[in-house]
Structure formats: structure tokens, C-alpha cells
XYZ file of C-alpha atoms in Angstrom:
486
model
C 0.000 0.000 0.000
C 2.767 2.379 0.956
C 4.622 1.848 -2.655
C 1.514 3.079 -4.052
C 0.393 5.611 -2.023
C 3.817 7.253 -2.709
C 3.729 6.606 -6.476
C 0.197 8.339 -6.445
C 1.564 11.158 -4.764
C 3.948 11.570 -7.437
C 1.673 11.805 -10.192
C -0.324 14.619 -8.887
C 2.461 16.198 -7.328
C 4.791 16.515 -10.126
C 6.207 19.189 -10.969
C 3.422 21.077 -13.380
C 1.851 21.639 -10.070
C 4.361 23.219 -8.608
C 4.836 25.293 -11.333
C 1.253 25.885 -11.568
C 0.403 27.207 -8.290
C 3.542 29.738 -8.478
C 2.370 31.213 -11.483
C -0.761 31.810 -10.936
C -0.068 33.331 -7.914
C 1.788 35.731 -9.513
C -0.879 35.868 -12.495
C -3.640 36.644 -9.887
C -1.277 39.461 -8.028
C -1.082 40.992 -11.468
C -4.323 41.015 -12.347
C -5.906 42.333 -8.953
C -2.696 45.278 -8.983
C -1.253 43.358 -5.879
C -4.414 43.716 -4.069
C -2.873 41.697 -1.323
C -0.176 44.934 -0.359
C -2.574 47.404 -1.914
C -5.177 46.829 0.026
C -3.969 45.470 3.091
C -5.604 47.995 5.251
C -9.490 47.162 3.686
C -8.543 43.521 4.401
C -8.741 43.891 8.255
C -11.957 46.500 7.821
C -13.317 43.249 5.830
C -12.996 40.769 8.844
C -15.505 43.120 10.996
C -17.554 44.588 8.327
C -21.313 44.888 8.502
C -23.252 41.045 6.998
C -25.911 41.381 4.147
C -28.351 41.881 6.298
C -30.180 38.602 6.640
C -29.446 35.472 8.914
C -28.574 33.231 5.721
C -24.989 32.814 6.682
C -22.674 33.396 9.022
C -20.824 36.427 9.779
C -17.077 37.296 7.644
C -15.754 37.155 11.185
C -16.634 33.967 11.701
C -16.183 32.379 8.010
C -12.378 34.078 8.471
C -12.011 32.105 11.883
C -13.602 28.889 10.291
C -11.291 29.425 7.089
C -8.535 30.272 9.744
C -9.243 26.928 11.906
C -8.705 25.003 8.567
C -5.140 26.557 7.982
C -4.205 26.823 11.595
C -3.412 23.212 12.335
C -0.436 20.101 12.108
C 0.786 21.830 9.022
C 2.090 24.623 11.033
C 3.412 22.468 13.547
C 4.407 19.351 11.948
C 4.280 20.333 8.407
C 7.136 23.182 8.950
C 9.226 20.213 10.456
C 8.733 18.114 7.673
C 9.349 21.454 4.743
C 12.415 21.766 7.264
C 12.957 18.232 7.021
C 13.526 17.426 3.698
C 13.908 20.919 2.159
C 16.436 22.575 4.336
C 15.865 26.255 5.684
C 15.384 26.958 2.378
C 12.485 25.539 1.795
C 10.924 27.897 4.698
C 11.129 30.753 1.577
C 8.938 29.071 -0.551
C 6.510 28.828 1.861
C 6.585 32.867 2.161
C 6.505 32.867 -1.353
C 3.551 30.799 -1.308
C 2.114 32.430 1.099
C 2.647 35.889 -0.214
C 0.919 35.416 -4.235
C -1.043 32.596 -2.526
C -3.016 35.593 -0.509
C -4.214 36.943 -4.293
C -5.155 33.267 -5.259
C -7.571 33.293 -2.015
C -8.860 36.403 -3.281
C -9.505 35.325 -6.939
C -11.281 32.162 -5.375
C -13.370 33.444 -1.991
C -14.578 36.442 -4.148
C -15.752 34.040 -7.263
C -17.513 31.596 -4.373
C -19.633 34.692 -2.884
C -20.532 34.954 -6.675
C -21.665 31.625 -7.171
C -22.881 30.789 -3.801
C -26.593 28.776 -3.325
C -29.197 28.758 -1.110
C -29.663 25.801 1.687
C -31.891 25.229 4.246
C -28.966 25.612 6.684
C -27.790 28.914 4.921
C -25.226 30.039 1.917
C -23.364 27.254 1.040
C -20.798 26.710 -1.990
C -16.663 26.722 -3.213
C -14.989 25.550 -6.532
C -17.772 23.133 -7.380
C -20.656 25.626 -7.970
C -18.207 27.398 -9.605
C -16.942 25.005 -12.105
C -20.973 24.444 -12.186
C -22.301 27.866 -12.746
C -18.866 29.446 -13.802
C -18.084 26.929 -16.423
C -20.739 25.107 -16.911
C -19.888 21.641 -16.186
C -21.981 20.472 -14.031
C -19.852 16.722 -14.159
C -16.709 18.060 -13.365
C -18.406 20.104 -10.019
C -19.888 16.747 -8.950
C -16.354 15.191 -9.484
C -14.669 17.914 -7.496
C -17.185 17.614 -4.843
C -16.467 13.846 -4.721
C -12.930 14.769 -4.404
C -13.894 17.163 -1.354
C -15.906 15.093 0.730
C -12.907 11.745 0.503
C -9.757 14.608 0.871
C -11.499 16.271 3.836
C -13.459 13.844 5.252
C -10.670 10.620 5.436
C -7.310 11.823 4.116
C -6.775 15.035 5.617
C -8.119 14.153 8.442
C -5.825 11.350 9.685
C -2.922 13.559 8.916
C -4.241 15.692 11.566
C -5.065 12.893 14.056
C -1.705 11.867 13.453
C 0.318 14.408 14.531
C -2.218 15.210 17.440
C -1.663 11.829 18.901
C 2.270 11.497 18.231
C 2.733 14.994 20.238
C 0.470 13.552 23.091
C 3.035 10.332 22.919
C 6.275 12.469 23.144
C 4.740 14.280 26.423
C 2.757 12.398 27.975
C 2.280 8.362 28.410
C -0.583 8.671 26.100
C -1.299 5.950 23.873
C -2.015 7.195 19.873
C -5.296 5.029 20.714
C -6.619 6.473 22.986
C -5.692 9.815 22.139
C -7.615 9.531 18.878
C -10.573 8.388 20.641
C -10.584 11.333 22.653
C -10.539 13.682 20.035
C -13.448 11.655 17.949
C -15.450 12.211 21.235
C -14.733 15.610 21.277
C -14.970 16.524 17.784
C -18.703 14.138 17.468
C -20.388 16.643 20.040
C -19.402 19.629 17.722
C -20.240 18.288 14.450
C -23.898 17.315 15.092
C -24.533 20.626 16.077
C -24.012 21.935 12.198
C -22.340 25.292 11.139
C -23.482 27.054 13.850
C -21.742 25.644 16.696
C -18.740 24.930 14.549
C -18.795 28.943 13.595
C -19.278 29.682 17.014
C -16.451 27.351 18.399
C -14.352 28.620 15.573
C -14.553 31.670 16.413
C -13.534 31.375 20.062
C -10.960 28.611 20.181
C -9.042 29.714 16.728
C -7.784 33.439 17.908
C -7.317 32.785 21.259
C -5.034 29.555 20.622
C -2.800 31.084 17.473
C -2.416 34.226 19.715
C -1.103 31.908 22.444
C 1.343 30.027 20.203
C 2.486 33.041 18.799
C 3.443 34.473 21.566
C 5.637 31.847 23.173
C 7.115 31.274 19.875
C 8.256 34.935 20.300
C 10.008 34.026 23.393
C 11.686 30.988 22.361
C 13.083 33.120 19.577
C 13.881 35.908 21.410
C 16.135 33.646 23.642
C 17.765 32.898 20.473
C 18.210 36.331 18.909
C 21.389 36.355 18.012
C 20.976 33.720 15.834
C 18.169 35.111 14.020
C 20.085 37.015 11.292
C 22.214 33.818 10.527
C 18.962 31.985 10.141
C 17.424 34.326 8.053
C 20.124 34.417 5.503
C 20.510 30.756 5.551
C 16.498 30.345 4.553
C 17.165 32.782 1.870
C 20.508 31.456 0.416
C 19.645 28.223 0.810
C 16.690 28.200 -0.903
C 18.215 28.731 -3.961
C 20.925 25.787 -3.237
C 23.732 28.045 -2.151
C 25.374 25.071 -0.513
C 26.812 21.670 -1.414
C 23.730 19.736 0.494
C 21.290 22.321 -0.340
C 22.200 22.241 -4.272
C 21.818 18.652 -4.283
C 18.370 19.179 -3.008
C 17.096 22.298 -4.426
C 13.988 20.742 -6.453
C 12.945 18.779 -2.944
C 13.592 22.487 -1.343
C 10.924 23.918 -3.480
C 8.169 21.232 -4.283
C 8.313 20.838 0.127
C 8.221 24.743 0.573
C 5.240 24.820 -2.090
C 3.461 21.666 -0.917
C 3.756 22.598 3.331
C 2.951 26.442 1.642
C -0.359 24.614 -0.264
C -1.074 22.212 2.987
C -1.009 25.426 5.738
C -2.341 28.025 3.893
C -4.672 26.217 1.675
C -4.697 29.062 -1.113
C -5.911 27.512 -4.350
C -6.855 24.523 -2.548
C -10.547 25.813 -2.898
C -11.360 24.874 1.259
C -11.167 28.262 2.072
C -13.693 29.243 -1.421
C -16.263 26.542 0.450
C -16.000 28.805 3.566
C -16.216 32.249 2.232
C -19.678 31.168 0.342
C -20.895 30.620 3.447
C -20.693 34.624 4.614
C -23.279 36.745 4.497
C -21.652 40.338 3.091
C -22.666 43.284 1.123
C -20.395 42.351 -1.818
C -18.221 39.550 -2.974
C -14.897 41.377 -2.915
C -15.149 41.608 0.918
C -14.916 37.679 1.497
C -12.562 37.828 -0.821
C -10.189 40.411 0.719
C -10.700 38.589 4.587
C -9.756 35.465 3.242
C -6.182 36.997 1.567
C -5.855 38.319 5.289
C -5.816 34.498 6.961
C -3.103 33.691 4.580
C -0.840 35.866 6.128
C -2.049 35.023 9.663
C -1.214 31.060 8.817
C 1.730 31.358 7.060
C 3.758 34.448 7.488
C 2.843 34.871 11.398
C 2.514 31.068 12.841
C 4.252 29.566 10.096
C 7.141 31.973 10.257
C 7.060 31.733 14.043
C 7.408 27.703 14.345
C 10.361 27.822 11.344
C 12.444 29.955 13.326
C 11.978 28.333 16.397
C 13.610 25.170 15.219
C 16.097 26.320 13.488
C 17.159 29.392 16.245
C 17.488 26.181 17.949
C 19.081 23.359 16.296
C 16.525 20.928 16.595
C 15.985 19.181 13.080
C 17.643 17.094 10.790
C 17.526 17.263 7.090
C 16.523 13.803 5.196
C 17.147 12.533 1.748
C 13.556 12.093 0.650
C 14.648 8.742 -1.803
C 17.075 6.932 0.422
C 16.297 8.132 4.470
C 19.812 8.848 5.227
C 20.449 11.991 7.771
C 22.379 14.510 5.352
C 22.714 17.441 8.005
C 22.081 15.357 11.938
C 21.713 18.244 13.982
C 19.285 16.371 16.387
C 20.032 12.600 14.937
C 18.022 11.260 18.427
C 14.883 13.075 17.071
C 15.147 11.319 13.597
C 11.838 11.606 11.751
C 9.821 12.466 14.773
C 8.579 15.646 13.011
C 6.517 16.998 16.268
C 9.765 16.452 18.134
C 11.763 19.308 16.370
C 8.923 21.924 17.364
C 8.858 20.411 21.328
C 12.520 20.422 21.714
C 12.818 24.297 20.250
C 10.702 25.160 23.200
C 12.034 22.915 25.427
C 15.700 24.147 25.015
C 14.626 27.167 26.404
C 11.691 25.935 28.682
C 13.090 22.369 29.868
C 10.154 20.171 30.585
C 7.562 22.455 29.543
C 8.151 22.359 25.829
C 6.646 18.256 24.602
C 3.636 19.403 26.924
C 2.647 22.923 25.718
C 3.434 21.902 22.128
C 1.108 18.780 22.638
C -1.969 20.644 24.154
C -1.838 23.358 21.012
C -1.693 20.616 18.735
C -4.754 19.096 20.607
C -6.439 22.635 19.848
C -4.920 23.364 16.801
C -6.073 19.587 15.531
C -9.749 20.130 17.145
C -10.289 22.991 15.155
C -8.627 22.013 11.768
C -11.073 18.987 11.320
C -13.682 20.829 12.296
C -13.281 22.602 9.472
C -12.614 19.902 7.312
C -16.014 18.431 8.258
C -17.467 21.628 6.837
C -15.956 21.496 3.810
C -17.372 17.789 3.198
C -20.640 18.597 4.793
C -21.477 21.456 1.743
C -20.228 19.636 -0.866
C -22.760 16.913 0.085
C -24.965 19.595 0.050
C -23.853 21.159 -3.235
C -24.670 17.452 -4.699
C -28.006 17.111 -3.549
C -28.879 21.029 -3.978
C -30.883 20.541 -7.295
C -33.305 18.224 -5.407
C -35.893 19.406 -3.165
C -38.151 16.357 -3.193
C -38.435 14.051 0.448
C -36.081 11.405 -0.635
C -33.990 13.684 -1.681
C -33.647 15.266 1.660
C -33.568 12.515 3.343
C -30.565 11.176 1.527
C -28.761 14.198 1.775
C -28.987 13.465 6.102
C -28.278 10.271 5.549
C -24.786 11.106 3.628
C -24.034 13.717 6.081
C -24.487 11.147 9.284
C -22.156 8.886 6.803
C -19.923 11.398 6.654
C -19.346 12.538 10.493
C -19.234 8.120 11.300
C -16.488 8.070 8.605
C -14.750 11.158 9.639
C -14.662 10.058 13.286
C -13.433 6.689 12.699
C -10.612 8.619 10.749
C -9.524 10.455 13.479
C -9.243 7.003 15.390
C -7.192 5.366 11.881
C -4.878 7.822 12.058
C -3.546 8.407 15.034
C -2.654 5.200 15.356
C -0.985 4.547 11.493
C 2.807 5.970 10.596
C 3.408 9.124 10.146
C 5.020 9.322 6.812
C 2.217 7.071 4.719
C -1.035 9.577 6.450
C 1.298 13.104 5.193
C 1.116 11.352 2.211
C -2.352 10.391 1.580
C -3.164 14.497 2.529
C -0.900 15.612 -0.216
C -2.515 13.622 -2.610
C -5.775 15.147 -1.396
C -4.458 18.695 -1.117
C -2.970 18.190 -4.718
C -6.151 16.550 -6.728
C -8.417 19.448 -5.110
C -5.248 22.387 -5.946
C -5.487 20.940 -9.647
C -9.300 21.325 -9.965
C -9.801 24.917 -7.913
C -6.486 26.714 -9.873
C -7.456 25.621 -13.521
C -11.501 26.865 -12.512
C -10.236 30.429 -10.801
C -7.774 31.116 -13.968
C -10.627 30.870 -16.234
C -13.413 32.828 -14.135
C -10.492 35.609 -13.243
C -11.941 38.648 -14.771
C -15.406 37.993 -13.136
C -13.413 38.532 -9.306
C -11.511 41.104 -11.305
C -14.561 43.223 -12.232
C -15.975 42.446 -8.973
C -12.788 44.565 -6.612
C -12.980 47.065 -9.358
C -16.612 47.669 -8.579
C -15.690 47.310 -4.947
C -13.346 49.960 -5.153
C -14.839 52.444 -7.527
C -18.233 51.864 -5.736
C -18.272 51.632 -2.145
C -14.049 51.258 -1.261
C -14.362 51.301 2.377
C -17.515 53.125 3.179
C -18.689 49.184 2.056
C -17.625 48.169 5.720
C -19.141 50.715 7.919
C -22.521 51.695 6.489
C -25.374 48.736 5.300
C -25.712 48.801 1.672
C -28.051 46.683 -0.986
C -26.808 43.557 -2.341
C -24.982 44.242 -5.234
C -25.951 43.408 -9.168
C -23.230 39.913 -8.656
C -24.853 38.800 -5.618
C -28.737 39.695 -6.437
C -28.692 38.275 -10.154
C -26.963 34.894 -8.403
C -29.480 35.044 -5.485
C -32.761 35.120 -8.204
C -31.046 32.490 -10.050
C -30.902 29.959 -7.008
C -34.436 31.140 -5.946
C -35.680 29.931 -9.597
C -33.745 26.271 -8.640
């Protein structure tokens, strides 16, 4: 299974992906004039600007802390480690990169889901697949995106999670992975019944409150290390263009790891945070869209940034050949693979003791949260598949797939926190990749309609948008009277 797993990987991961994402990140930062610096200023207005009025969705505060929950999670943690791990510093740059034309990508595709949105009994619901629907007209490829959706974030992305919840709780604490994922499924199971308004609600509670927190002791950890932060710094930069003899004979690892841990944390062009943002109930498009550029920055360049330079202010990694295992730089050679291991024993070498325990409990949160989101991403696109029914057995199937889906998500959580490491990271790539493939080839196409849509923005309303209530604008009422007719 492993042999195949990893050959999958390969396929959608090669290097046209890569490639892909990079450029049209830098496509979509042309198009929108670098809305992402430009307009840095409207994008925190957008995260408390006034809804649409109605109670049809949630608020953009709360779709920005569900969205946030989503990015927030073992790929900060664990997923810098393993960038670290087999890319070198270096590959810590290409996560900023990422990061930094990934925030116009989440633009491009939160603005085009407020455009293509539809109505549900539970409130706005939508992401890439009503796009490719109503955008491109292919209604077959939306139900094969959606199919992709519900198995990526309902099984594989999942156990990545559970995984690296339940190997911190064994480096800290005498925790069996076993129990530790039953735990969490009993946790997460009282949430998920309750629908998206207890998961908005939790969201938006648990998500600032514990990235704040982790934050902030990552600032002390570095700042016990300060002198070493200028090294560091020029070390991720030179080295990520293989200014060294082991980082030039693993440049192309340095950048597919810093673009694939970028992809995993951040989730721009990934099309989870698109499913979110249709769920927001705003004056205009372009708002979403300009909150959801914002969380991009929070994940990556703050908590991202902040876990990178812990471990390596520190020491505490190795770097890996990805083909044959072998340690080519053993800083730490007792911590081996033990990716959660290089964030506990950063803190720990300035907090003896207190670093595998701290470390573990914001995984536990940072986990909690994560798949809580993932369980909303799977949730609408069951939704999105059974939208154009409205008959009884229609309904009732759609509950029916959606108590499927929280048993199988659950019993995820269980699988893997118990299963290794390396083969669950895996299996989420592969997810992350086949759902990167289908949102960035959709949000290319539709470009000009989220381009139009922050012109009117601007012209229009600019800011006055987030502090006075306004109609619903042409994009959102034709799209509203369109669903109504469904």
C-alpha cells in the first residue's frame, strides 16, 4: 500500500503543479494590482464589516475564523518540520513565497464563491464546485470535485491531523495514539452534530485565542535565540536557492516541500477556504474575498514563520534525503523523523520540561479545530450534490450522507492516530494536490469575473462598504434570483 500511495503522490504532485500554483499566484497578483499589499488595510476593515443583512450565513468574522481553523493546524506544527525536514531552511522561503501570491489566489477564489454561492436550508453554502458548475458550466466536473472534497477532507486530511495530534500527546505524555484519537473523535462528534453554527461559534472562540497563544511563546523561544536570528534568516534565503553543497543537491525537494507545506497550511488555491467564504453573508463579494487573503498571512507568514524559526534558532531538526532516508545534516540525529519532536525540543531548550507538553496541548487545539473545518468542507459539498433536489427522498438522503460522513470522519480520526506518520502526510498531499489541480485551472478561467468584482468594490463603495449597510450588489442579487428559480 505504501509503494503506491507514494507513487500516487507523485503523479499529482509533479512538478506542473508546482509550477502551476507559483504562477498563478503571480498571475492573480497581477491582475488584482497586488491587491494583497494594496489593500492590506481594507482587508482587516473586511474581517468586521457589517453582513448582508439577513441570517442566511454566518458572519465574515466567523467564516475568516472557520477558514482560519482550517489553515491553523499540524501543518504549522508538523508540516514546517517536515518542509524543514527534507527541504532545508530553504524551503521555509517558498513557503513565504507561497504564502505571499497565494493571498491573491484566495482572493480570486473566496470572491468568485460569494458569486456563485446557493441557497440551503442551513444557509449560503458553496466553493470551486458551484463554480466550475455555474462558472463553467460543467456540471460533471463540479460533482467530481465535490467527490474529491468530501474523501480529501473527510478521510485523508483528516488522519494527517489525528496523526500528529496523537504522536505529540506520545512524546509528552504516556498517552497511547489510541486512545488519544478516541478522545478527540469524542470531542470533535459533540461539535459536528450541532451543524455550522456551533462549529462557527467554536471557531470563532478557540481559533484566535489559541494562534495568539502560540504566537506568543514562539516569540520568546526566539527571542532567547536572537542572536541567531540574522544567521537563520540568511541561511532560509541562500539556501533556498541551493547556495550550498547539500542544499544544491536538493534544491527541487527544497521547493516542491516549501510549495506543498505552503499549499497544505495556507490552503490558497486549494478551494477549502472558497467553500468557507460562500458561506458569509456580506454586502459584496470582494469583501470575502479580501478577509480570506488576510488568513493567509495570519497562517503562514505569522505562525508559520514563528514555528520555522523556532527550530532552526534552535538546532533541533535534521535534514533527510527524501529517496534513500539517510540523515544529510544530523543536527538532532536522536529526534530522527519524529517531526513533532523538532517543534517540542525548540521550546524545550529554552523551557526544559515544559516544551513536549505545551506543544502537545496546542496541537490538541490546533487539531480540534482544523477537522472541524474539514467536516465543513465535506458537509457542503454533500450539500452542493443534492442542492438541485428538493423532493423528500432527496432530503432525506442528503442526512443520511451527512451522518455517513461525520461516522467516517470520526473513525478517521481514530485510523490515524494510530498509522505511521510518513504514509497519512502522504495520503493528505494527494488530497491537497487533486483538489489544488481542480480549484487553480476553474479560478484562472473565471479571473476577470473577481476582477470586475474589486474594481466595482473599489470604484463603488471602497471602504464606506464596511461601515454603512448597503443593498446587495448586481453579482450577488442576479446569483441570489437564479438559485431562488432552482
Amino acid at each position: 500500500m505504501s509503494e503506491f500511495v507514494s507513487t500516487l503522490n507523485s503523479i499529482v504532485w509533479n512538478p506542473a503543479l508546482v509550477v502551476l500554483l507559483l504562477l498563478a499566484g503571480l498571475y492573480f497578483s497581477l491582475r488584482t494590482r497586488f491587491v494583497q499589499v494594496r489593500r492590506f488595510g481594507l482587508m482587516l476593515r473586511s474581517l468586521f464589516g457589517k453582513t448582508g443583512g439577513s441570517d442566511k450565513g454566518v458572519s465574515s468574522f466567523e467564516a475568516f475564523c472557520i477558514a482560519l481553523s482550517g489553515r491553523v493546524g499540524t501543518g504549522n506544527i508538523v508540516g514546517v518540520a517536515t518542509a524543514i525536514a527534507f527541504g532545508g531552511p530553504g524551503a521555509v522561503f517558498w513557503m513565504w513565497v507561497v504564502a505571499f501570491f497565494g493571498a491573491s489566489t484566495a482572493f480570486v477564489e473566496s470572491t468568485l464563491s460569494q458569486i456563485y454561492k446557493f441557497h440551503h436550508k442551513s444557509g449560503y453554502r458553496g466553493g470551486p464546485f458551484s463554480i466550475i458548475e455555474d462558472g463553467l458550466g460543467k456540471r460533471w466536473l463540479g460533482v467530481v470535485f465535490a467527490i474529491i472534497t468530501i474523501v480529501s477532507c473527510g478521510v485523508f486530511l483528516v488522519t494527517v491531523q489525528s496523526n500528529g495530534a496523537s504522536m505529540a500527546m506520545q512524546n509528552a505524555f504516556p498517552v497511547p495514539p489510541l486512545l488519544s484519537g478516541i478522545g478527540l473523535a469524542v470531542l470533535l462528534g459533540i461539535v459536528v452534530v450541532g451543524g455550522v453554527r456551533r462549529i462557527a461559534k467554536v471557531a470563532s472562540i478557540i481559533t484566535p485565542f489559541m494562534a495568539l497563544g502560540y504566537i506568543v511563546l514562539s516569540l520568546v523561544v526566539i527571542a532567547f535565540h536572537i542572536n541567531d536570528v540574522p544567521a537563520v534568516l540568511g541561511s532560509i534565503v541562500s539556501k533556498a536557492f541551493g547556495v550550498s553543497q547539500v542544499s544544491g543537491g536538493i534544491i527541487g525537494s527544497t521547493i516542491a516541500m516549501g510549495v506543498k507545506r505552503g499549499i497544505f497550511s495556507n490552503e490558497a488555491g486549494q478551494g477549502t477556504g472558497a467553500i468557507v467564504s460562500a458561506s458569509a453573508d456580506v454586502p459584496h463579494p470582494a469583501q470575502q474575498g479580501l478577509a480570506q487573503s488576510f488568513s493567509v498571512y495570519v497562517d503562514t507568514l505569522l505562525v508559520c514563520t514563528a514555528t520555522a524559526l523556532m527550530i532552526l534558532t534552535s538546532g533541533t531538526y535534521n535534514i533527510i534525503d527524501s529517496g534513500t532516508g539517510q540523515l544529510l545534516v544530523a543536527n538532532a540525529p536522536e529526534l530522527g523523523n519524529n517531526y513533532a519532536a523538532f517543534t517540542q525540543s525548540a521550546v524545550d531548550s529554552v523551557f526544559p520540561g515544559f516544551g513536549s507538553g505545551f506543544i502537545s496541548v496546542a496541537m490538541v487545539f490546533f487539531v480540534f479545530s482544523t477537522i472541524m473545518a474539514y467536516y465543513f468542507y465535506a458537509e457542503s459539498s454533500i450539500m452542493y450534490l443534492f442542492r438541485r433536489h428538493s423532493d423528500a427522498g432527496s432530503q432525506r438522503g442528503e442526512k443520511l450522507c451527512i451522518r455517513l460522513l461525520q461516522a467516517v470522519l470520526l473513525a478517521a480520526v481514530i485510523f490515524g492516530s494510530i498509522r505511521e506518520a510518513d504514509l497519512v502526510w502522504q495520503l493528505g498531499d494527494i488530497g491537497v494536490g487533486l483538489m489544488a489541480w481542480g480549484t487553480v485551472v476553474s479560478i484562472i478561467i473565471l479571473c476577470p469575473k473577481a476582477i470586475s468584482a474589486l474594481r466595482e468594490f473599489e470604484v463603488s463603495e471602497h471602504a464606506e462598504a464596511l461601515r454603512r449597510p448597503r443593498k446587495k450588489t448586481t453579482l450577488r442579487t442576479e446569483k441570489d434570483e437564479e438559485d431562488g428559480k432552482d
